[in-house]
Every structure is written in C-alpha cells, then in structure tokens.
XYZ file of C-alpha atoms in Angstrom:
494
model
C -0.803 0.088 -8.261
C -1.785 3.089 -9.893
C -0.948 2.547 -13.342
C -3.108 -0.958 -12.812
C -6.226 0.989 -12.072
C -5.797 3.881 -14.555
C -8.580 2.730 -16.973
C -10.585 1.166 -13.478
C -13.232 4.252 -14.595
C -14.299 2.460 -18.502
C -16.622 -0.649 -18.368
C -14.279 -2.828 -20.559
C -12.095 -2.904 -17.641
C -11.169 -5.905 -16.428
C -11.188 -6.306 -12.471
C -8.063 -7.980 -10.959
C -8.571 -10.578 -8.110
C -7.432 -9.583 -4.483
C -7.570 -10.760 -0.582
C -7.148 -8.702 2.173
C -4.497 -9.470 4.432
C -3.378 -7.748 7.896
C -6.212 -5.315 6.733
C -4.521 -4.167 3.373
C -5.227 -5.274 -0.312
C -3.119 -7.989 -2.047
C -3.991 -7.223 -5.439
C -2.876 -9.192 -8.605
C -4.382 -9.062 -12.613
C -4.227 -13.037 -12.561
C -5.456 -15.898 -10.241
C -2.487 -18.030 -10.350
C -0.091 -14.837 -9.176
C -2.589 -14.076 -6.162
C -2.586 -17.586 -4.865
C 1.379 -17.813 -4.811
C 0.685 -14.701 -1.847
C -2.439 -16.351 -0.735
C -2.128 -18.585 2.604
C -5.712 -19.369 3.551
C -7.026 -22.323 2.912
C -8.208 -22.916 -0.511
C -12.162 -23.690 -0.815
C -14.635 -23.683 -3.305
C -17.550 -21.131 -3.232
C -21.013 -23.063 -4.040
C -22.376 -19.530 -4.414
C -20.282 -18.752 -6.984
C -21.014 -22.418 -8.644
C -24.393 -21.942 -8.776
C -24.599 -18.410 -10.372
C -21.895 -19.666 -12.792
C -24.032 -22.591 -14.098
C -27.069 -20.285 -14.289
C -25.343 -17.591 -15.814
C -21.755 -18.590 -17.220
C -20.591 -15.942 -14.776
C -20.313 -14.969 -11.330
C -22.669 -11.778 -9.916
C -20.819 -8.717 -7.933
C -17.201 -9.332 -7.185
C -17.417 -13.458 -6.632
C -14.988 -15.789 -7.625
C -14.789 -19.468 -7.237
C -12.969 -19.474 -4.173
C -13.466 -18.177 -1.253
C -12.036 -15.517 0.552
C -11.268 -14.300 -2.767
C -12.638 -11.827 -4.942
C -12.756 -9.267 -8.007
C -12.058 -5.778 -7.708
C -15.138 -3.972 -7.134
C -16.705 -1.971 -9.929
C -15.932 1.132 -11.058
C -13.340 1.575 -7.912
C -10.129 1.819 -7.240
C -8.150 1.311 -3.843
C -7.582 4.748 -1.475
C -3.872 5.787 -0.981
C -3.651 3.310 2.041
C -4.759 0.228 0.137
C -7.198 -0.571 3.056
C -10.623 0.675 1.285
C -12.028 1.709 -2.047
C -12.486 4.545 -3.814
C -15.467 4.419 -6.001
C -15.823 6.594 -9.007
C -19.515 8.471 -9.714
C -21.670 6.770 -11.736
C -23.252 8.645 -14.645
C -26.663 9.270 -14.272
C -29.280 8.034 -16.913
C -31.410 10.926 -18.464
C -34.182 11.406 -20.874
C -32.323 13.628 -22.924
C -34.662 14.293 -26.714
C -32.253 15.168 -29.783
C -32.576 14.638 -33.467
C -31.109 10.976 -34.320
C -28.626 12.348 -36.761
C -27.426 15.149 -33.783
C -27.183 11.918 -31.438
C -25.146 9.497 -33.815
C -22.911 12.904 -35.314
C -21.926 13.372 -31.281
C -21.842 9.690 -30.812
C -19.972 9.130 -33.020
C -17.163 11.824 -32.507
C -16.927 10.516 -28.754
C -16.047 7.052 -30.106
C -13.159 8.300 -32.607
C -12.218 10.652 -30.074
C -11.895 7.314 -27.591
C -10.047 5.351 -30.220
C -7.484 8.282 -30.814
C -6.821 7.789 -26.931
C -5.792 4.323 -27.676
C -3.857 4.682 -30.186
C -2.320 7.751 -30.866
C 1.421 6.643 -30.390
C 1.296 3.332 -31.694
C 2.581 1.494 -34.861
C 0.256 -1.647 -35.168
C -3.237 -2.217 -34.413
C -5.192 -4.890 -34.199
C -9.015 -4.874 -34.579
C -11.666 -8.088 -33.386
C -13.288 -7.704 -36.511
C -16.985 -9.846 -37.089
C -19.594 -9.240 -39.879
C -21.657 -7.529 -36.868
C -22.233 -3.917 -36.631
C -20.216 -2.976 -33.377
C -17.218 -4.058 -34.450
C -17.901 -2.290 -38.074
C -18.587 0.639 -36.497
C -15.658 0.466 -35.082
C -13.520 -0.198 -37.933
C -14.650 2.899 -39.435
C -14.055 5.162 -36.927
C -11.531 3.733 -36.539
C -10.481 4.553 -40.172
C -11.994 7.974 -39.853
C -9.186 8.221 -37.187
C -6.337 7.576 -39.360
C -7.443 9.311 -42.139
C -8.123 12.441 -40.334
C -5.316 12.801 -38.175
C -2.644 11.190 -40.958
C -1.353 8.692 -38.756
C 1.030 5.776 -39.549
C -0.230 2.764 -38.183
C -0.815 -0.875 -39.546
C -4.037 -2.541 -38.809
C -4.731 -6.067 -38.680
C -8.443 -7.443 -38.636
C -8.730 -10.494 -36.154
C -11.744 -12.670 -37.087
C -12.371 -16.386 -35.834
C -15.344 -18.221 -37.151
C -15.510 -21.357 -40.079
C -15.164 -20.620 -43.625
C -18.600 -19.765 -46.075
C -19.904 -17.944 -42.775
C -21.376 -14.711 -42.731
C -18.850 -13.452 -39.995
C -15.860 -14.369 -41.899
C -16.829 -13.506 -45.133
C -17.699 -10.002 -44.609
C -14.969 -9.395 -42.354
C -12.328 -10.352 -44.844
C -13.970 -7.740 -47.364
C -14.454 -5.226 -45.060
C -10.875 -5.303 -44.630
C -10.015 -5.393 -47.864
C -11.827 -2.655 -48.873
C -9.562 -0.614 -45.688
C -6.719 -1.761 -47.310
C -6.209 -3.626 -44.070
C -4.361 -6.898 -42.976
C -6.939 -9.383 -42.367
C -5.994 -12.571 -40.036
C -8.379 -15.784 -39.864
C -8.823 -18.004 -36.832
C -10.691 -21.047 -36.784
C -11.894 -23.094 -33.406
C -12.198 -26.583 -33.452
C -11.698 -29.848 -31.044
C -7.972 -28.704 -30.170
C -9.008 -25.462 -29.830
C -11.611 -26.240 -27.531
C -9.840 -28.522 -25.527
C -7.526 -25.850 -24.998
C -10.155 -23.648 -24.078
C -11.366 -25.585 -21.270
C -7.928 -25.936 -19.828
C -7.515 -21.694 -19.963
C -10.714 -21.273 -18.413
C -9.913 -23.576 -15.360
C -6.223 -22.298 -15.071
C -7.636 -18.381 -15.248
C -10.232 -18.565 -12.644
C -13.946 -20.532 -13.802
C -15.348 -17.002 -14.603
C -16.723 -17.929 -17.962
C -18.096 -20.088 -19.759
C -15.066 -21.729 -22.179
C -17.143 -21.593 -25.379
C -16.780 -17.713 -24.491
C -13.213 -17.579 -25.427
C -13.335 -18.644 -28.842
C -9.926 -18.089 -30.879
C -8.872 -15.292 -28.109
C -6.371 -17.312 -26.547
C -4.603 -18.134 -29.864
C -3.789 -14.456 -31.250
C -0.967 -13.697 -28.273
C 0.362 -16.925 -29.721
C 0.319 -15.862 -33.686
C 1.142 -11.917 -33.448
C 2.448 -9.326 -31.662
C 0.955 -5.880 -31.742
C 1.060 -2.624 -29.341
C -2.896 -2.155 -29.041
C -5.943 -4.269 -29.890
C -9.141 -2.800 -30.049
C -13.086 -4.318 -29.991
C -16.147 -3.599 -30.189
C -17.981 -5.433 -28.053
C -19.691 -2.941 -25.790
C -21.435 -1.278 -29.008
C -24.623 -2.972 -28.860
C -25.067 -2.297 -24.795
C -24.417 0.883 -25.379
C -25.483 2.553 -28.935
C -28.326 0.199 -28.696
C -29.203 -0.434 -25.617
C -29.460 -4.154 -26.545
C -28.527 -6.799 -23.854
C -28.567 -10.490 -25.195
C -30.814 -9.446 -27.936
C -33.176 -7.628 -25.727
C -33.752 -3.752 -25.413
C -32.940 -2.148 -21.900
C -36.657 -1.286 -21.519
C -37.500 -5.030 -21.748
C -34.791 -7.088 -19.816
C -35.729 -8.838 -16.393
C -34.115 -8.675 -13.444
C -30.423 -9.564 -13.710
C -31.240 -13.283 -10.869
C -34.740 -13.517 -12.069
C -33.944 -17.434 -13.083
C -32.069 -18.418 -11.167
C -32.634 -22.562 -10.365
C -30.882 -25.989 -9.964
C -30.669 -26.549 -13.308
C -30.783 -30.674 -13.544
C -30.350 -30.927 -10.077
C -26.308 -30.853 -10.601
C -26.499 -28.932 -7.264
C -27.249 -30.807 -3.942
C -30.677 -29.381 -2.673
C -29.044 -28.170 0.407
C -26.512 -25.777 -1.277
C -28.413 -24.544 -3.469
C -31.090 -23.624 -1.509
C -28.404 -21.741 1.212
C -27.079 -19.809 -1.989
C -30.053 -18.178 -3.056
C -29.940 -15.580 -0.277
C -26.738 -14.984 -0.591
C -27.038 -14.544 -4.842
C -29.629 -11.888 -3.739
C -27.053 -9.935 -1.116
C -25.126 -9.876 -4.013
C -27.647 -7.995 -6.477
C -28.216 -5.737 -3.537
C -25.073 -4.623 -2.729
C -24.742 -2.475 -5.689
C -28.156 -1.564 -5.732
C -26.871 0.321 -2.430
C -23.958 1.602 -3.995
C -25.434 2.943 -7.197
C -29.310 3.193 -6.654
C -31.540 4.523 -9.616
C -34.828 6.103 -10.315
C -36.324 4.013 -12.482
C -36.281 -0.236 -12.841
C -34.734 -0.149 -16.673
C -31.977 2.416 -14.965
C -30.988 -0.013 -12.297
C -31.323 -3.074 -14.864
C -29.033 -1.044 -17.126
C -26.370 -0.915 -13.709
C -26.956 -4.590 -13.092
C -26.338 -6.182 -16.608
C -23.167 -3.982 -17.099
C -21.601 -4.411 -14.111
C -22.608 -8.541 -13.682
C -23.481 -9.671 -17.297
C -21.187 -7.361 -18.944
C -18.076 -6.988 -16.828
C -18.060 -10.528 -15.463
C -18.620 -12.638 -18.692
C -16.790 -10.669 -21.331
C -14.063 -8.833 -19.741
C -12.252 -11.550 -18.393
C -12.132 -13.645 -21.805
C -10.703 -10.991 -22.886
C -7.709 -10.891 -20.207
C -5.860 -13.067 -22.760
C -5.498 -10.365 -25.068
C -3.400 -8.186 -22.263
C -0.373 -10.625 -22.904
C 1.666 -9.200 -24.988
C -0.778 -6.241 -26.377
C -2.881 -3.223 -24.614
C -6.409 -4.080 -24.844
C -9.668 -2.151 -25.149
C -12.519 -2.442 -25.425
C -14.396 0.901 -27.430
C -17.533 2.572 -26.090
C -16.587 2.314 -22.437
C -15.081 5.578 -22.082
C -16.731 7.015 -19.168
C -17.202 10.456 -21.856
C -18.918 7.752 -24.662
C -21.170 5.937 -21.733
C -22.114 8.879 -20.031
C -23.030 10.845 -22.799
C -25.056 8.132 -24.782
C -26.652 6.783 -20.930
C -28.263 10.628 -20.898
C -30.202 10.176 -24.127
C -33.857 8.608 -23.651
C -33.124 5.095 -24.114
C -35.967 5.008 -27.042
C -33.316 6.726 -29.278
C -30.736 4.274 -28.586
C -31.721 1.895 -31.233
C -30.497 0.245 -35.064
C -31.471 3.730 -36.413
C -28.342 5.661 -34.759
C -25.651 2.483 -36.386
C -27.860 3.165 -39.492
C -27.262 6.983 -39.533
C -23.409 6.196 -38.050
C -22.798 4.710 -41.589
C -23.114 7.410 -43.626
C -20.316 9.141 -41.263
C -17.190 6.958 -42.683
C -14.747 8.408 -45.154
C -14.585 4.780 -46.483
C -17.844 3.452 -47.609
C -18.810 0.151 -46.107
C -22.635 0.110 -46.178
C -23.136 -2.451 -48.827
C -21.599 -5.183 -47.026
C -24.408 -6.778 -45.516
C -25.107 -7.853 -41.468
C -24.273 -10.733 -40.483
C -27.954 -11.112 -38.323
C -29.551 -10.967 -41.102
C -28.027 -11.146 -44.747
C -28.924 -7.944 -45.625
C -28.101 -4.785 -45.891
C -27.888 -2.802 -42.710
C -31.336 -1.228 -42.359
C -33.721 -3.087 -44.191
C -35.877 -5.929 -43.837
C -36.800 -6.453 -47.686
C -34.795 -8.830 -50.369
C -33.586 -11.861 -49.868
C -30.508 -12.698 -47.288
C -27.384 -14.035 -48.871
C -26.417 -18.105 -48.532
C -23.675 -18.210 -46.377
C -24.181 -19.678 -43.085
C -25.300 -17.720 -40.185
C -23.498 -19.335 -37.371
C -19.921 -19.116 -37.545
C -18.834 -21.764 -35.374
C -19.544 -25.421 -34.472
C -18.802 -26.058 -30.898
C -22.081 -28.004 -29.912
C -20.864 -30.461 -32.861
C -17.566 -30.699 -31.729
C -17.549 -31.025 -27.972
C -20.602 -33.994 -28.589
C -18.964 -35.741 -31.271
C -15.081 -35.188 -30.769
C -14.097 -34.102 -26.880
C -16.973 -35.639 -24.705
C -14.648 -38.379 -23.414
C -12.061 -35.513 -22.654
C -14.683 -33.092 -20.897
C -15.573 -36.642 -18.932
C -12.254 -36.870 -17.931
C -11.640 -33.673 -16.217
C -15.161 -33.177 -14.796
C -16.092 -37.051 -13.513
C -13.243 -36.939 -10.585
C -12.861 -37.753 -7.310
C -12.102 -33.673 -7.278
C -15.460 -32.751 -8.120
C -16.767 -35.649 -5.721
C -15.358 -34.602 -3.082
C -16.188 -31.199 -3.189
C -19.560 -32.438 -1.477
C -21.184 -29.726 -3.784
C -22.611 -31.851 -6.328
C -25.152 -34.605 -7.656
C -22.701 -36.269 -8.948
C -24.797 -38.754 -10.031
C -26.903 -35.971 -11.970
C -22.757 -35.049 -14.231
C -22.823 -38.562 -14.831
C -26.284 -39.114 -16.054
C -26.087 -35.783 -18.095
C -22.580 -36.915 -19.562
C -25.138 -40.114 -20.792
C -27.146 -38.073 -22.180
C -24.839 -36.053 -23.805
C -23.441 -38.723 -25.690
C -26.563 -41.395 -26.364
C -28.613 -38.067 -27.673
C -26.497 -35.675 -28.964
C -28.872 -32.111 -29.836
C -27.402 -29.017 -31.255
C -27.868 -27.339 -27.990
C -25.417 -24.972 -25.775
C -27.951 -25.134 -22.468
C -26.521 -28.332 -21.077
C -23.385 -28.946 -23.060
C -22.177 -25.655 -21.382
C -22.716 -26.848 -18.490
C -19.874 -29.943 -18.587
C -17.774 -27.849 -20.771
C -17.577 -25.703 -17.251
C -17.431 -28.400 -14.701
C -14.114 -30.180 -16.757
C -12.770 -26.530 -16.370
C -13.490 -26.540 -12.737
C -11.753 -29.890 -12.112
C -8.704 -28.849 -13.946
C -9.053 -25.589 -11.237
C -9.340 -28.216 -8.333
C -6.481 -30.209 -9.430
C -4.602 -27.166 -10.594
C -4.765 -24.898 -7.299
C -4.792 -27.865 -4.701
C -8.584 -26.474 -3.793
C -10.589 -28.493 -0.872
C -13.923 -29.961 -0.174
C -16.653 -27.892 1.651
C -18.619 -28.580 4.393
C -21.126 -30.633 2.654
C -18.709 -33.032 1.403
C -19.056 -35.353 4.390
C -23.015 -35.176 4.386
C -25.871 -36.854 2.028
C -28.258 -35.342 0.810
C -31.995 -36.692 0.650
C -31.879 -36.338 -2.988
C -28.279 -38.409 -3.550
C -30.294 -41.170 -0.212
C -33.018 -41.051 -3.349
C -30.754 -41.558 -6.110
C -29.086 -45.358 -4.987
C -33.050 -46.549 -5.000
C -33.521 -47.624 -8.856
C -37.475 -47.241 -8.924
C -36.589 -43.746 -8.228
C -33.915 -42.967 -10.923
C -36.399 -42.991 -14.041
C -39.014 -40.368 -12.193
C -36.096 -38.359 -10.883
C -34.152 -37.787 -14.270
C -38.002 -37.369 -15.976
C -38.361 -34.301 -13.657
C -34.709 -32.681 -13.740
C -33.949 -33.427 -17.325
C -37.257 -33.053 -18.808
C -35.823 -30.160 -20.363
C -33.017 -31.941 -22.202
C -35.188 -34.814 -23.425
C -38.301 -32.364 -23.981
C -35.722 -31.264 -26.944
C -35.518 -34.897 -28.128
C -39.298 -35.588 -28.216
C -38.427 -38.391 -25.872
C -41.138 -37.226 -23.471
C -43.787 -34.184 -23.954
C-alpha cells in the first residue's frame, strides 16, 4: 500500500479507486480489479453524469458509480487504512524576483525532478509535441544527461497526422537530440478503440482525450516515460488557454446541455456538484479567489481529466508527469502569479546545452517569443477526430450509446441521444461540443454492459419533459430551444 501512494504528494498522480468495507479501505489502481472485491450493488451516479458531460470529467473524488470513488487529493491512507492522511498544501505567495532568477531556479527544480525519475534507468521515453511544455522538457531533460553523463536511450512519442505543426517539429527536435523519434497516428480504429478503453477504465474522460496513449504499451517497452503536460499550469499559470488571474469558477456552467439529462436529475445534482466544490474548499481554503481557483482547476480539471488518460502509460512503464514535484509546484506557486507567464519558457530557452530555439511553436508558427513574420504552412491542428467520428464511426458510437442500457438507466432523454445522433449525421460541423458528448455516452454503455451496472431510481418514472416529447407539435419548439446551439452553428436558425 505504501509503495502505491509514494508519489500520492505530486499533482500528476493518478488517484486509484476504492470502497470502504467493514470500515477499512479496499483500494485498487484500476476499476475492473476493485469491482472483482466489490459486492454492493452496482449503480450509476447521475451526479457524476452530469459533471462529466459538462466537463469531460468528474469534480472531487466522483466516479460513475456509486459507492465508489477516487482517492482523495493529495492524501494518502493512515497506518490503519480506516482514514486519510492529507499532505500540506503549499501556500501561494507574492514572491517579486528578476524573471531570469525565477526561470534559472525554475528551471534547476525541473532537471533536478527529472534526475529523480530517471537516474537508474536505461530507456526513456518522452510525449514529445511541437508545444513548449513538452520542449522544455526535452531539454532539461537533455541538460540532464549531458551533465550528469548518463547512459540512457530516449525515444520521442508524438501522435498527430502528417504536414502538422506537432509532428513536424517534434521529429526535428529529436533529431537535432540525436534522439529516437516514434510517430503515432489516430484514426477511425483508433478511435473506436478509444471509446471501448474509456468505458472499460472507468467514464472519467472524455475518449478524444486519450489520443494514441493507449497504443504505445502495445508498440514499446521502456522503464520510464516522462511528459510535460503540467508545464503550462504551472510555469504559466495558463488553464485551458486562460491565465490563473482570469479563470471562473471551476462549476460556473454548469447546465443540461441539450436536455440529454431528465429535468428531475439534473436539477437534484446541482447541489450536490456544489458539496463537491466545497469540500475541498474546507480542506484547503485560500486567501484570495485566483488562489482557491488555482486549488480547484488542479485538483478537478487537472487531476481528473488528464491523469487518468494517462493510467495507460503505467502498463508496462513508470510514468510521470514533470512539474508536479511538490519542490517544482511549491516553489513556482510562491512567485506572484504575474511572473508566471511566456516570458519565463522564453528565458528557459536560452538555458539548454542543445540549442532548440529556432524550431518554431506549434500555437503559432513562429518562433517562440515573437509575434512578427509570417507563421509557417503546415497545419495547426494535428488531428481529425470531429471528421472521423461524423463521417466514419457514427453508426458504431450509435450502437453502443442507443441501448436498452442507457434506457433503462432512467437517467436520460433518450429521445434528446437520438435526435442529437440525427443531427450528428444529417449536419455534420467540425465541432467537439456535441460530438463529445456521444463519443462519451457509447463509452458509458460499453461500462453498463461491461460491469453488469443497474438502473436508478428514476428509471421507472416520466418525466414532464419525455410526457412532452411523444406530443409532435411539441418536438420542433423543444429541439429549437435545446439544440439551438448545435443548429445556431449551421445557420439553420439565428
């Protein structure tokens, strides 16, 4: 038990599920291995189904079934297994510095983190994008080697289609580290297997989230892969493209999006969703609202979205994820967040014994830095999922999500999955909002066939919106109102 919860203290952990049972922990990394010792009955949680279709993850320590859950954050069980330990959060500061003092200190702490992970090992593997976290990473990475003489073989692990920005500067950037480089691409088999993962590993995530991850177990075998996912959370500050000081609060949207939720449920989770914010705003309060935003979108957005995808990767290799060290965090959390910004990647840069700052970002075409010249031709977007799920695996997302399994889970509109699989198909748009959405229901109906799970409560009861629904004058106004969105994006209706 110990050895599972040694890293429990770094964000890129990755929470195992548990139950309690005769008041002790049953603790297991993965869902399938939990519910061979689980013998409650097996239930869907409409909380959790809700905040996954509004998020693509569950808040706090939710899963998709009940009576289960995640670890909690940033804890570990006590030496009776009948409580939790939780570690000491570091404290944000406004700490002033010079930017080059910030990214020289910075910087050590992340080679010093990387040494940790791979000090006695042969072969490495790095997620490697045209991005800037995982380039920082590389050459620290290579600072590492170089500096301490060590023998290792690195591999560069990059998924995307070809003539993208993502894969084409990842392949140089490798070869100019006299690296390895692997390719990966995603496309309707892929995909399709993607779905099937995410149902069989828990409905955490959205599928589109695991991209080629589940194929590099399959293709190669290596003692320790390393990413660099965390950088931008952390050097930057930058959650989904927005700065700390700007983000809203973590459930600020939370709605019933195309009324794919009956009104009943979804109204009775919306408490609950905010118990679930509040909990760890008891647990780890904090002075200011960007402080506890900071908490909330690492430990939700952060841990609950990426770390599981990443699970995959623990198969045959170690796995982590760089910046999380609670020295990197800590130290970078204490700076005043206006410093954490492109500047400190910028200054970073100049730090690596190999130069790589002529390859350009993949954000923007350019060199890393500036905002004059003209970007490059290769395409921005490395992947084609939208494309792919519309054109070549509707009918298979239709199978696994238009079941009596999902009916009968008296959760949902039914009527509302069928209607937006119509959609779907007779006007196809180059959107994830609502394609997302199916992608994750056909992974929750290969969960419900998968783990024997039951109906709820509701499944026996209509709803005034489904009474609505059989009444065909009411079907045009009703899908004008709940997928106004959808066919807003088609010009159909203004």
């Amino acid at each position: 038990m110990e050895s599972m919860f040694y890293y429990h203290q770094n964000l890129g952990f990755n929470n195992p599920y548990y139950f309690k049972k005769d008041s002790k922990f049953v603790i297991q990394p993965k869902l399938k291995d939990l519910l061979c010792q689980f013998d409650g009955e097996r239930k869907i949680d409409e909380v959790a189904v809700v905040e996954v279709l509004n998020n693509n993850y569950p808040f706090a320590d939710r899963t998709v079934l009940q009576d289960i859950s995640k670890t909690p954050w940033l804890a570990k069980p006590n030496a009776t297994n009948t409580d939790w330990e939780f570690s000491i959060i570091p404290l944000h500061g406004k700490a002033q510095d010079n930017p080059e003092n910030i990214a020289r200190k910075f910087f050590d702490l992340i080679c010093e983190e990387i040494f940790e992970y791979i000090k006695d090992k042969k072969t490495v593997g790095l997620l490697l994008s045209g991005g800037m976290d995982s380039r920082i990473v590389a050459g620290a990475l290579n600072n590492v080697i170089i500096s301490k003489k060590l023998e290792i073989k690195i591999t560069a692990l990059t998924w995307g289609n070809k003539n993208t920005r993502d894969v084409i500067y990842a392949e140089r950037i490798a070869k100019i580290l006299s690296w390895d480089w692997k390719h990966y691409t995603v496309g309707a088999k892929e995909l399709l297997n993607n779905i099937k993962v995410t149902g069989l590993r828990g409905c955490e995530y959205s599928p589109i989230h695991l991209h080629a991850i589940p194929q590099i177990p399959e293709t190669i075998d290596l003692d320790v892969i390393l990413a660099g996912s965390y950088g931008d959370s952390i050097g930057r500050a930058e959650y989904g493209g927005l700065h700390v000081s700007k983000l809203p609060q973590i459930n600020s949207n939370i709605t019933n999006i195309g009324s794919l939720i009956k009104n009943e449920v979804f109204h009775s989770s919306l408490p609950i969703i905010q118990n679930d914010i509040d909990k760890y705003h008891s647990l780890f309060p904090a002075n200011e609202l960007y402080m506890q935003n900071e908490y909330d979108y690492q430990l939700h957005y952060m841990r609950r979205q990426l770390n599981p995808c990443m699970e995959l990767l623990n198969e045959k290799s170690n796995f982590f994820q760089v910046f999380t060290n609670p020295k990197t965090f800590r130290y970078i959390w204490n700076i005043d967040p206006s410093l954490r910004n492109d500047d400190l990647y910028k200054i970073m840069l100049t730090f690596f014994k190999t130069d790589l700052s002529q390859i350009p970002w993949a954000r923007t075409g350019l060199k890393y830095g500036t905002t004059e010249g003209k970007p490059d031709l290769y395409l921005k977007r490395h992947h084609s999922y939208v494309e792919i799920m519309n054109d070549e695996i509707l009918s298979n997302m239709k199978e696994f999500a238009l079941t009596d399994s999902i009916k009968n889970l008296g959760i949902f509109n039914y009527l509302s999955i069928e209607e937006l699989f119509r959609l779907s198909k007779k006007y196809p748009i180059n959107s994830f909002y609502y394609t997302e959405k199916l992608a994750w229901i056909a992974s929750l109906g290969i969960l419900i066939d998968e783990y024997k799970v039951n109906g709820n409560e509701f499944s026996q009861s209509s709803s005034d919106v489904m009474k609505k629904l059989t009444t065909k004058e009411y079907m045009p106004k009703y899908y004008r109102n709940k997928f106004g969105g959808y066919l807003r994006k088609l010009n159909l209706i203004k």
